[in-house]
Coordinates of C-alpha atoms in Angstrom, one line a residue:
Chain A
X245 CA 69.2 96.7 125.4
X246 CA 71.1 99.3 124.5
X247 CA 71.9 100.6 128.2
X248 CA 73.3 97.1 128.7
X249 CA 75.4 97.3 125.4
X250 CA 76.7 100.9 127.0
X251 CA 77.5 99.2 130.3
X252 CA 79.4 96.7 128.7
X253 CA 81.1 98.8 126.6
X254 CA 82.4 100.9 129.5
X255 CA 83.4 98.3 131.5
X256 CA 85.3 97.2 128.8
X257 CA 87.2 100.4 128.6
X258 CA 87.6 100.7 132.1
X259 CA 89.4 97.3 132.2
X260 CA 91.5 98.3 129.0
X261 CA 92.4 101.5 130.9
X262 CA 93.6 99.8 134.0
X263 CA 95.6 97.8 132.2
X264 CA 97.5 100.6 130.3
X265 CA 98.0 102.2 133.3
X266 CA 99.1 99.2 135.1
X267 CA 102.8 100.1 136.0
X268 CA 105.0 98.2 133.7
X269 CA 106.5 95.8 136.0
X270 CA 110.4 94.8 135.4
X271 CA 112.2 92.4 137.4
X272 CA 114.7 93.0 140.2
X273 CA 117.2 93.9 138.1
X274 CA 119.0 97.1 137.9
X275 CA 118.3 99.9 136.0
X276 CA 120.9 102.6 134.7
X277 CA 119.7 105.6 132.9
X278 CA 122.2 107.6 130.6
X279 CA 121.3 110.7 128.9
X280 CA 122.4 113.4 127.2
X281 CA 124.1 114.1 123.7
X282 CA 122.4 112.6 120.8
X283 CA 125.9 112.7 118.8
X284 CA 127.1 110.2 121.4
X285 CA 124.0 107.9 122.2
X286 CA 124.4 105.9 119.1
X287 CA 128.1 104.6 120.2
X288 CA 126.4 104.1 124.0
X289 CA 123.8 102.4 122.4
X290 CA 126.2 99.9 121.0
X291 CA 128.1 99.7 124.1
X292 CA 125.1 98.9 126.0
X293 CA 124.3 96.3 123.7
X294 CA 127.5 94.7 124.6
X295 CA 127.3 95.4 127.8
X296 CA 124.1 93.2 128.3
X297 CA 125.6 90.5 126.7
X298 CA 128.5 90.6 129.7
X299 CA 125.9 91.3 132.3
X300 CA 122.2 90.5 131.2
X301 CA 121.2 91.4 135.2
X302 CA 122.1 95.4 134.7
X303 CA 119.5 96.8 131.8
X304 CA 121.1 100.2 130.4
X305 CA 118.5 102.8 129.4
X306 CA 120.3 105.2 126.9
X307 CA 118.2 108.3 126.0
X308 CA 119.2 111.4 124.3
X309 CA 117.9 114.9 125.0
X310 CA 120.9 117.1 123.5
X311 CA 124.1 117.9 125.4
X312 CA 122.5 120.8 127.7
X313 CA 119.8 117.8 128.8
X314 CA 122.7 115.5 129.6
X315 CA 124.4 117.4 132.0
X316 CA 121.2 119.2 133.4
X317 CA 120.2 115.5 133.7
X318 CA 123.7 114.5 135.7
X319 CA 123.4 117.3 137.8
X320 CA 120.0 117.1 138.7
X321 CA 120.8 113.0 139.3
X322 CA 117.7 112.1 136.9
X323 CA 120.0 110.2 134.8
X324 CA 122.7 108.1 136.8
X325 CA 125.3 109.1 133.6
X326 CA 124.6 112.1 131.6
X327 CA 126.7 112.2 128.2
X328 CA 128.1 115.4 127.0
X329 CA 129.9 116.1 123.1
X330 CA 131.3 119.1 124.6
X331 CA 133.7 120.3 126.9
X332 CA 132.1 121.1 130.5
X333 CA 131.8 125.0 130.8
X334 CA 133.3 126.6 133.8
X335 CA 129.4 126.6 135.4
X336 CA 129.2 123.2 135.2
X337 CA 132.3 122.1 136.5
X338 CA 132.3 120.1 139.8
X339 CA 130.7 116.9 138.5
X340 CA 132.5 113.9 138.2
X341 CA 133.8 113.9 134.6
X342 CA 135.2 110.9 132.1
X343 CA 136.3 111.0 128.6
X344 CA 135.5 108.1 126.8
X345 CA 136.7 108.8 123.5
X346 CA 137.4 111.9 120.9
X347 CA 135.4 112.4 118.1
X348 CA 136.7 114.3 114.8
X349 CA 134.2 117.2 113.8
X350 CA 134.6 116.8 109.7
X351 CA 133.5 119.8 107.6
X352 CA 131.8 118.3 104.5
X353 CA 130.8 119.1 101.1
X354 CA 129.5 117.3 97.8
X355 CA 132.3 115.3 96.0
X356 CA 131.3 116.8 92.9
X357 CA 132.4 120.5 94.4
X358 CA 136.6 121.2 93.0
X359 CA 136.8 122.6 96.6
X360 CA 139.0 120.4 99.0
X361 CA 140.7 122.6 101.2
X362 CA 140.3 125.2 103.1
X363 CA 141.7 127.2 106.5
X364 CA 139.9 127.5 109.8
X365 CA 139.4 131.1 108.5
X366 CA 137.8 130.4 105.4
X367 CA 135.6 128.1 106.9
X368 CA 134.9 130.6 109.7
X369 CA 134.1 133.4 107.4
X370 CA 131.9 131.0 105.4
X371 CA 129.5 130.2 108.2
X372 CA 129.9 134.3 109.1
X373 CA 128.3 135.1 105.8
X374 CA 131.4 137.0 104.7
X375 CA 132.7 134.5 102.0
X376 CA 129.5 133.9 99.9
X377 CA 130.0 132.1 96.7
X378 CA 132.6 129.2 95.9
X379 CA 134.3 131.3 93.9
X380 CA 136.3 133.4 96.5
X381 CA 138.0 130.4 97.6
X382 CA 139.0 128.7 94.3
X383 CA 135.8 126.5 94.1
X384 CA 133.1 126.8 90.9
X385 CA 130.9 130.5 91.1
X386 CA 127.9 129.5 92.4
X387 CA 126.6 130.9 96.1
X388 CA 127.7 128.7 99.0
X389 CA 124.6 126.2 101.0
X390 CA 125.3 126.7 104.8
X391 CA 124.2 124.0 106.8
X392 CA 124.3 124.0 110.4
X393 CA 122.8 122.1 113.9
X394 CA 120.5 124.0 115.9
X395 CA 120.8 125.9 118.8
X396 CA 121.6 123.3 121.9
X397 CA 123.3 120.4 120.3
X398 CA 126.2 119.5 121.1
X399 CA 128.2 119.7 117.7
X400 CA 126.8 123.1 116.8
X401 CA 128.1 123.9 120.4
X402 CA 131.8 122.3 119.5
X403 CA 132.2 124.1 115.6
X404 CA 131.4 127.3 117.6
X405 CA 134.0 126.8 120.0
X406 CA 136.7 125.2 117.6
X407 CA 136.0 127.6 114.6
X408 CA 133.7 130.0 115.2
X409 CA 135.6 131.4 118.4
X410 CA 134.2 133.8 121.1
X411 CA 132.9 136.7 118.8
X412 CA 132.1 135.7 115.9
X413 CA 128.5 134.1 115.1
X414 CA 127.4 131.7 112.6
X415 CA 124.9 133.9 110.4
X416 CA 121.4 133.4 110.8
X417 CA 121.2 132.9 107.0
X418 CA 122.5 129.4 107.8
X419 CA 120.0 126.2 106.9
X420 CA 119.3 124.5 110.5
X421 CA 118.9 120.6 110.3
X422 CA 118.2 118.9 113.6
X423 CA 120.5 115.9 113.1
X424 CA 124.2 114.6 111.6
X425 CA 122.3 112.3 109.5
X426 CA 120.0 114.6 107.4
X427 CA 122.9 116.9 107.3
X428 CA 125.2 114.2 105.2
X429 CA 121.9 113.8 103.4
X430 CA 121.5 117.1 102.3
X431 CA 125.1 117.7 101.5
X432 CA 125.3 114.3 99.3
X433 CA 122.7 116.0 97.0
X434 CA 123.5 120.0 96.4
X435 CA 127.1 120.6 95.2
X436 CA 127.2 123.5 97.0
X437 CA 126.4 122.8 100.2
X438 CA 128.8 122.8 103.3
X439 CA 127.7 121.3 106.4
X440 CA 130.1 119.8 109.8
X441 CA 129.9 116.4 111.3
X442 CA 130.9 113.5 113.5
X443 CA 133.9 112.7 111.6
X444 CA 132.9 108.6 112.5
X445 CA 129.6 109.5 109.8
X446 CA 131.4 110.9 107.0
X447 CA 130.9 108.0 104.2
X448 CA 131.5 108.0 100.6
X449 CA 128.5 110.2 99.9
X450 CA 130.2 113.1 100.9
X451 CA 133.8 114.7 101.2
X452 CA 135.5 115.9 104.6
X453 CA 137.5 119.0 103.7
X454 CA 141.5 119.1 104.2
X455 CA 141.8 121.6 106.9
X456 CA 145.0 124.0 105.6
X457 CA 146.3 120.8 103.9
X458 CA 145.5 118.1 106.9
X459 CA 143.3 115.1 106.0
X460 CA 140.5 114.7 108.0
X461 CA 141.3 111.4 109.6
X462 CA 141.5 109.5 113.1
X463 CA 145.4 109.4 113.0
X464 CA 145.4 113.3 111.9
X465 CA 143.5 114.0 115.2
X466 CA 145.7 111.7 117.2
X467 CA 148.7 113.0 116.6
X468 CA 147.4 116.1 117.0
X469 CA 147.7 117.9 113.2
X470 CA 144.0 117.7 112.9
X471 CA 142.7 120.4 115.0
X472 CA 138.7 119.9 115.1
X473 CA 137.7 117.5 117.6
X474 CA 135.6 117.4 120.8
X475 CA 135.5 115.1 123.9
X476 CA 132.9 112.4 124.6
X477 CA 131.9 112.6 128.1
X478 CA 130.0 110.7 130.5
X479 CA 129.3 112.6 133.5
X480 CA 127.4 111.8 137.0
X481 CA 126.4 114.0 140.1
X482 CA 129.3 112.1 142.1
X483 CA 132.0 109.0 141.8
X484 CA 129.2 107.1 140.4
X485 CA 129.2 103.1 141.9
X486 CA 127.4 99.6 141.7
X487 CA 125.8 98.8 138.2
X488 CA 126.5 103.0 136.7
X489 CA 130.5 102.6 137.3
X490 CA 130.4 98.9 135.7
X491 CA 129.1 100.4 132.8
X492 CA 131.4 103.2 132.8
X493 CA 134.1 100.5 133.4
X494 CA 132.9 98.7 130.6
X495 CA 133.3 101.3 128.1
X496 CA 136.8 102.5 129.2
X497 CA 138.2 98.8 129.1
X498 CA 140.1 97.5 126.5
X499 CA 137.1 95.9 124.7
X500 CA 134.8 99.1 124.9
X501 CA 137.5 101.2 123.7
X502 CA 137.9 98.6 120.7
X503 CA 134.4 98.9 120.0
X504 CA 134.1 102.5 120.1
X505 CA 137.1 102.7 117.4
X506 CA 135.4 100.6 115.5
X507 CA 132.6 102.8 115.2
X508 CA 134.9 105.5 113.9
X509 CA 135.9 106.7 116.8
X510 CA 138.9 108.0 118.5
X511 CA 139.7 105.7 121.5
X512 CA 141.3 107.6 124.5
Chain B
X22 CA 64.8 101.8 137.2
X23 CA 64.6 102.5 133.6
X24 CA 64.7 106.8 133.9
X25 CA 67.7 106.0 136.6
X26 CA 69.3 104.6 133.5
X27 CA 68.4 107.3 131.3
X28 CA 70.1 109.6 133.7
X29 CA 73.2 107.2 134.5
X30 CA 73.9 107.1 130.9
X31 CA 73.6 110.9 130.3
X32 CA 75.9 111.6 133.2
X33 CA 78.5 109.6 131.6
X34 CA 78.1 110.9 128.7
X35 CA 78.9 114.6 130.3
X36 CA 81.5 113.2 131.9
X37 CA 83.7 112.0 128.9
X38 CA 82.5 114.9 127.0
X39 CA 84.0 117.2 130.0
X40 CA 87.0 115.7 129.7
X41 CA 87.5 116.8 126.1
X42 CA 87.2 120.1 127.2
X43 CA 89.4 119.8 130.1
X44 CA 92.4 118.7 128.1
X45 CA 91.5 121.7 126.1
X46 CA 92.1 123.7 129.2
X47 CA 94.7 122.4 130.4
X48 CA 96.6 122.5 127.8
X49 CA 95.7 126.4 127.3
X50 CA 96.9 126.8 131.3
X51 CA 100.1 125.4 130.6
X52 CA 101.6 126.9 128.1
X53 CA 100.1 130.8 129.1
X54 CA 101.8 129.1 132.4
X55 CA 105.1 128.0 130.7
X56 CA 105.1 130.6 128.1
X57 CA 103.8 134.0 129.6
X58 CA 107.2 134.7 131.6
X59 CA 109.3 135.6 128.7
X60 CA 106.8 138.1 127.6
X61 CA 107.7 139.2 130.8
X62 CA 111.0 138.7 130.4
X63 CA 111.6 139.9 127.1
X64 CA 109.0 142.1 126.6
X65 CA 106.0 141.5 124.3
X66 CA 107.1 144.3 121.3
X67 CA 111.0 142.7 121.3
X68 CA 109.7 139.6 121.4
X69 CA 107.4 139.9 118.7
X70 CA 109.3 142.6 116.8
X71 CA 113.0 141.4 117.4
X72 CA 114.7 140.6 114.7
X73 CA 117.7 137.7 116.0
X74 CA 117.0 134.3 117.4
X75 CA 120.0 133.2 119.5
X76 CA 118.8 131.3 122.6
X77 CA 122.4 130.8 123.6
X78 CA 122.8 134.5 124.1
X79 CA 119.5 135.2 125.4
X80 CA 118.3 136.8 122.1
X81 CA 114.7 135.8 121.8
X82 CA 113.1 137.7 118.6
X83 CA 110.2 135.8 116.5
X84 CA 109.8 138.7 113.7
X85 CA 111.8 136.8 111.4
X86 CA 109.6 133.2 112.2
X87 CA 106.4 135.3 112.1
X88 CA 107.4 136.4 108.3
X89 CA 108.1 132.5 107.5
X90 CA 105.3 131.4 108.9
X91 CA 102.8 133.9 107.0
X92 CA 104.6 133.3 104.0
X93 CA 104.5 129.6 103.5
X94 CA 101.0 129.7 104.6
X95 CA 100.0 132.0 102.1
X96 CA 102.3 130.4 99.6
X97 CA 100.1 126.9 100.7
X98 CA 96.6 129.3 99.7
X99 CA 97.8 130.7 96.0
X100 CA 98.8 126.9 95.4
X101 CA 96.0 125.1 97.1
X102 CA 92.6 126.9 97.4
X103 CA 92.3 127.2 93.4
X104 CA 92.9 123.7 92.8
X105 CA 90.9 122.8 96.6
X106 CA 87.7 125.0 94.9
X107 CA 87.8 123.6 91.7
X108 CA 88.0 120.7 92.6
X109 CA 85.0 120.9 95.4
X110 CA 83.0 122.0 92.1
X111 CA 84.0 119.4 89.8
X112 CA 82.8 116.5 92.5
X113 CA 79.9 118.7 93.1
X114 CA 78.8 119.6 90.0
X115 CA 80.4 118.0 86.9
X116 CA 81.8 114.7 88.0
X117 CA 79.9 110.7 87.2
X118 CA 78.8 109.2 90.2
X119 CA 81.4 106.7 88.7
X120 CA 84.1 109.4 88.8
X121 CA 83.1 110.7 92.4
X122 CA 83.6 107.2 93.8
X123 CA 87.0 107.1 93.0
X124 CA 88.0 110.5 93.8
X125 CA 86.0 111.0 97.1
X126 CA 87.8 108.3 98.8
X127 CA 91.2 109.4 97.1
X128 CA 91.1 112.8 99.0
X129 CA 90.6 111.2 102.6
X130 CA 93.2 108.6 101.7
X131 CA 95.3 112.2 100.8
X132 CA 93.9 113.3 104.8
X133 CA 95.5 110.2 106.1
X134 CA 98.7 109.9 104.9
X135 CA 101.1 110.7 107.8
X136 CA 102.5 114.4 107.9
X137 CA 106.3 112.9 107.7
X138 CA 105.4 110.8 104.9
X139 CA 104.7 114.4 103.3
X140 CA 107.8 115.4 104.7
X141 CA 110.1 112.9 103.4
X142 CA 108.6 112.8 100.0
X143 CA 109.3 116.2 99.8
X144 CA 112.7 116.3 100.8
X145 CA 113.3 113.1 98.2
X146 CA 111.6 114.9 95.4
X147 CA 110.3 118.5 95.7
X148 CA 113.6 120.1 97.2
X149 CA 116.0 118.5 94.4
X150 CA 113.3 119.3 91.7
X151 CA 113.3 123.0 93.4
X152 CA 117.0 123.0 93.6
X153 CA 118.2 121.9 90.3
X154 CA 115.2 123.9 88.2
X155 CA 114.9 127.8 89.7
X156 CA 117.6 127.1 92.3
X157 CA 119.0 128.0 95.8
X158 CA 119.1 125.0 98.3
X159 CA 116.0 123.5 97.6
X160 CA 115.0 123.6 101.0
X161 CA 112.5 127.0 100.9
X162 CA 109.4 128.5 101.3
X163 CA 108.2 127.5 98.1
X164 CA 109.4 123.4 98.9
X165 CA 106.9 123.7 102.2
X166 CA 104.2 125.8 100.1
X167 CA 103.6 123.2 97.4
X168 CA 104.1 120.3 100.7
X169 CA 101.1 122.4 102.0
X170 CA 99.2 123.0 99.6
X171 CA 98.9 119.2 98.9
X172 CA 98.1 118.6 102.6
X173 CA 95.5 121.1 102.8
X174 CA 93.4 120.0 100.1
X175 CA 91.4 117.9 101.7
X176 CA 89.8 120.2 104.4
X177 CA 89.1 122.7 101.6
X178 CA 87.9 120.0 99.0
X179 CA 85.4 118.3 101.9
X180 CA 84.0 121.5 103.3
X181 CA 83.6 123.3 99.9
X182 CA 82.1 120.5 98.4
X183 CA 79.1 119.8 101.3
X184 CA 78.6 123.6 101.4
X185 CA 77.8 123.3 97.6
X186 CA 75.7 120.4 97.7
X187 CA 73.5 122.0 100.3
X188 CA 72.5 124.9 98.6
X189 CA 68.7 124.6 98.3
X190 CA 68.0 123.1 94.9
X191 CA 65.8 125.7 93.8
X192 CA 69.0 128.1 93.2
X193 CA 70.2 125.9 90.6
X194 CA 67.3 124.9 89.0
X195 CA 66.0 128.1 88.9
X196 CA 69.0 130.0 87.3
X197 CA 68.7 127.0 84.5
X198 CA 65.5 127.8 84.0
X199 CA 66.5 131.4 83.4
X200 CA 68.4 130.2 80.9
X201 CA 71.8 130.6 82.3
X202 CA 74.2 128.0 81.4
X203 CA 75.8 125.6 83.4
X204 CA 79.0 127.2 84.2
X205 CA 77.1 131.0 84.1
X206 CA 74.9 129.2 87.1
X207 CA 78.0 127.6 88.6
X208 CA 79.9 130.8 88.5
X209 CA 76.8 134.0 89.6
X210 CA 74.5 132.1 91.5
X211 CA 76.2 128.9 93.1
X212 CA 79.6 130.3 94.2
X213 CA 78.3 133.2 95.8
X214 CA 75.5 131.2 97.4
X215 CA 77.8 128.8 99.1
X216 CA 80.5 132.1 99.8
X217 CA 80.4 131.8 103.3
X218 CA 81.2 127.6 103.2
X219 CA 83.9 128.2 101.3
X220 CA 85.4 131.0 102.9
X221 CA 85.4 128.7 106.1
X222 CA 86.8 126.2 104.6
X223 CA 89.9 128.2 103.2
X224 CA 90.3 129.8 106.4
X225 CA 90.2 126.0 108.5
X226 CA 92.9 125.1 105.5
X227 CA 94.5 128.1 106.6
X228 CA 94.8 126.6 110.3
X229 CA 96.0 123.4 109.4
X230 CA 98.4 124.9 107.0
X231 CA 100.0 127.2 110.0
X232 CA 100.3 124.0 112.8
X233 CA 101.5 121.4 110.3
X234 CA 104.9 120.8 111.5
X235 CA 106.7 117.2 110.6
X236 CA 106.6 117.7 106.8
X237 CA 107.5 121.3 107.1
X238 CA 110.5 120.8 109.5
X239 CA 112.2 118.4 106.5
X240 CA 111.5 120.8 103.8
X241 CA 111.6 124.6 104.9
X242 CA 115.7 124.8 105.9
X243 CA 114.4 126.1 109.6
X244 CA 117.3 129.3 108.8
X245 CA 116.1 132.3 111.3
X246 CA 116.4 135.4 108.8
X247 CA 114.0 137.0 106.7
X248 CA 113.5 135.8 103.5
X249 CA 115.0 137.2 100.2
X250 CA 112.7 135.0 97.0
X251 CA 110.6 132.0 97.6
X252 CA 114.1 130.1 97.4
X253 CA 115.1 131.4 100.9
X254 CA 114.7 129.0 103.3
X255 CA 112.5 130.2 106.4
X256 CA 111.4 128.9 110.1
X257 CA 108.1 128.7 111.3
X258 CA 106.3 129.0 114.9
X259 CA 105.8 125.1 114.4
X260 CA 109.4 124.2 113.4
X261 CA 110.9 126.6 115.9
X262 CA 109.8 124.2 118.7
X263 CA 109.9 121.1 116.8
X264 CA 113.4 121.3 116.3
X265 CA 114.6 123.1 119.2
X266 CA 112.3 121.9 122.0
X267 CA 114.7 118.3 122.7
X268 CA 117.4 120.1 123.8
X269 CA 115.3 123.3 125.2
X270 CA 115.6 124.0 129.2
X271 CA 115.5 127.2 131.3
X272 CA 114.7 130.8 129.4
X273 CA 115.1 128.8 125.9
X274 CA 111.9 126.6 126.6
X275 CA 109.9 129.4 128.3
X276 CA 110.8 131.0 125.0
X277 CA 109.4 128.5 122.8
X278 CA 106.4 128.1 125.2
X279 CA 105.7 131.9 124.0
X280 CA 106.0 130.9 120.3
X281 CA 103.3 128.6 121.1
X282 CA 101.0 131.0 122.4
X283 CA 102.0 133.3 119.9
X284 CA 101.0 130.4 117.2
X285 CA 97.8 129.3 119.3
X286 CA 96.2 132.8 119.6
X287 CA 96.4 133.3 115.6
X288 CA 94.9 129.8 115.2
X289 CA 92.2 130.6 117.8
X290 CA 91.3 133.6 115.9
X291 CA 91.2 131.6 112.4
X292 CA 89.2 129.0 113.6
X293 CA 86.7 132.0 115.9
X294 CA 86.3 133.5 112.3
X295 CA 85.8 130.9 110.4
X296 CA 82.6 129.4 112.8
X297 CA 81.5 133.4 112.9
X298 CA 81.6 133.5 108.7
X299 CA 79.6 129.9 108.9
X300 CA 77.5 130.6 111.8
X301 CA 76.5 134.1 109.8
X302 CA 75.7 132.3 107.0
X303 CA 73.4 129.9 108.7
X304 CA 71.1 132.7 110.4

């Protein structure tokens, strides 16, 4: 009796088994994989919904990874489009390169802090550790909250190059959050934090600083007085064609542009 | 027929049992395999020792994470083994069978609540509590000591309480008849009886403590330095890969391979001690 109960029971699992591993079959249709930056994949994400709706034959797989993953993931030809939210290095030139939009980096901090402007230096000697408390730079005394990304995305990767410049470091002292969204979060509740970024996710819960007296705003970025902002890229080992370059198309045409400003950001 | 089946069935039985192992050793093979180049690399005493994390400039020192890691575990023992023991001894010794019913199944419910539930709870309420009562950002060792403490509990609670309740009943009756009271019995013949369960079971907390990483990544502030108070905020082992292992590729995931190993050797040896302290006991 109770062999027979064990036989059934592993035939059972056997069959559940097969079926899980049972290749998950799709239809004929094609498949584009694009992957990279996690600051950009929410904007390809809504592209690629409104992309299927134009053509529901192409299915667009948008994954993240980080920057670094994107263009590892181009190079390698893994991903058909890798997506970058940082200007190529000279190593990694010799793909095939297209901006799709700018985004504004915004360097925020709680409404309730008197603080609303500051230089590129002051902000650059915050995240050095060398300016420590609010009160060196007209705010309330109380010690400054650095928040940063981590090591690898693409936004920690842009501050370093637009503020931090070649030599200088931001401290190790600095609180590490993993994504845009927790840092808002954590920003919106200490009044004396200071954390940068996408300038399209700054909402009312938190205040972009003036940057030596210049809003933080699209227009400010496209006329150029607004100094902090990064390219979004898509990238691919070569021209890319068929179902990839539609897609790529798709988000450089009028209506993908018009999308991505929507979204709060800065169409090319 | 019948013994054929006997055997058939114990075969499979091996089989799926070996295949527990297996995972076990492949996963030890693969990260020695992943990991063991930047020891190499790096060198085991900079590694270990070195003082700055910066993967972009092939600066791979763990001293700092090692420090953040010991101390939020430790912070997680001053808060949670007192109330874990005393608790153990209330359900064994003092609480209704009424009483037990209701908090018996309240501390596994407390083992199943997901680790970034924890997390998230902790970011929505210990870090602003920590942050506008002593201070700092919130986000510390202390915010991740009391998340621990809490998660913790259970192990220590289940395992303390089953290593009282097996003491022979002899000991307890005996001491009464002495004429010790209650807690005199509880506290000079009980307790020490059941030392060596107890121990374990801090030391298994101990474990879980060190390789929780959801609710810890949301609450600790994952900043590299050593810490200055329990307001600091630190990095562990366990949130240096959770948070950097997405966009991780070359020397910078070999690197965090090695954390692993680093963090899977010191649980090894915590678990290895805690069956030698039980196994000890039981000869």
């Amino acid at each position: 009796m109770n062999v027979l109960y064990l036989k059934k029971a592993i035939i059972i699992s056997l069959l559940i088994l097969s079926i899980c591993l049972l290749p998950s079959c799709r239809g004929a249709e094609d498949r584009v994989i694009a992957a990279g930056s996690t600051s950009v994949q929410p904007y390809a994400e809504i592209l690629a919904e409104e992309f299927a709706l134009a053509y529901p034959d192409t299915e667009i797989d948008i994954q993240g990874g980080g920057s670094a993953a994107g263009i590892t993931a181009a190079q390698s030809g893994t991903a058909e489009i890798g997506m970058s939210s940082r200007a190529l290095k000279d190593d990694e030139k010799g793909l095939w390169v297209v901006e799709i939009a700018k985004d504004g980096l915004a360097v925020i901090i709680n409404p309730a802090n008197a603080v609303s402007d500051l230089t590129l230096e002051q902000i650059r000697d915050i995240y050095t550790n060398d300016i420590v408390n609010w009160g060196e730079v007209d705010g309330s005394d109380a010690k400054i909250h650095i928040i940063a990304r981590e090591e690898g995305s693409g936004t920690r990767s842009a501050f370093e190059d637009l503020v931090m410049g070649k030599d200088r470091l931001i401290t190790p002292k600095a609180i590490i959050q993993g994504s845009n969204g927790t840092i808002r979060q954590l920003v919106a509740g200490d009044p004396n934090a200071i954390g940068f970024i996408s300038l399209g996710l700054v909402d009312g819960t938190v205040k972009a600083l003036r940057l030596g007296g210049v809003e933080a705003s699209k227009e400010n970025v496209i006329s150029g007085s607004y100094k902090l902002f990064r390219p979004f890229l898509f990238l691919a080992e070569r021209e890319p064609e068929g179902p990839a370059k539609q897609f790529i198309d798709f988000a450089l045409s009028e209506e993908g542009q018009r999308i991505l400003s929507n979204e709060g950001l800065i169409p090319e | 027929m019948k013994k054929f089946k006997e055997k058939l069935s114990g075969r499979i039985f091996f089989a799926l049992a070996l295949s527990s192992i297996s995972a076990l050793a492949l996963i030890t093979v693969f990260i020695i395999y992943k990991g063991a180049q930047t020891f190499i690399d790096v060198g085991f005493f900079k590694f270990i020792f070195g003082m700055s994390w910066s993967p972009g400039r092939d600066e791979f020192g763990i001293f700092p994470m090692i420090i953040g890691t010991v101390t939020v575990t430790l912070g997680a023992a001053a808060i949670g083994v007192p109330i874990g023991i005393c608790c153990s001894i209330f359900l064994a010794e003092f609480a209704p069978s009424a009483l037990q019913n209701i908090f018996r199944p309240a501390i596994q419910l407390l083992a199943g609540i997901p680790s970034v539930v924890y997390g998230f709870w902790g970011l929505l309420f210990v870090v602003p509590l920590i942050r506008n009562y002593l201070g700092g950002p919130g986000l510390s060792i202390l915010a991740g000591a009391i998340i621990l403490a809490i998660m913790i509990l259970p192990t220590i609670i289940t395992i303390s309480e089953v290593s009282l309740i097996s003491l022979p009943r002899h000991y307890k009756d005996g001491s009464l008849a002495l004429g010790l009271t209650q807690w005199q019995t509880i506290c000079s013949v009980q307790l020490p009886a059941a030392k060596s369960g107890i121990v374990a079971a801090v030391i298994l907390g101990l474990g879980r403590a060190m390789g929780e990483t959801m609710a810890v990544i949301m609450v600790l502030g994952n900043a590299v330095a050593l810490p200055d108070s329990i307001l600091a905020p630190v990095r562990t082992f366990t949130t240096n890969i959770g948070i950097e292992m997405g966009y991780a590729s070359g020397e910078h995931q070999q690197a965090l391979f090695a954390t692993g190993i680093v963090l899977f050797v010191i649980i090894m040896m915590l678990n290895s001690l805690a069956q030698y302290i039980t196994r000890r006991k039981a000869k």
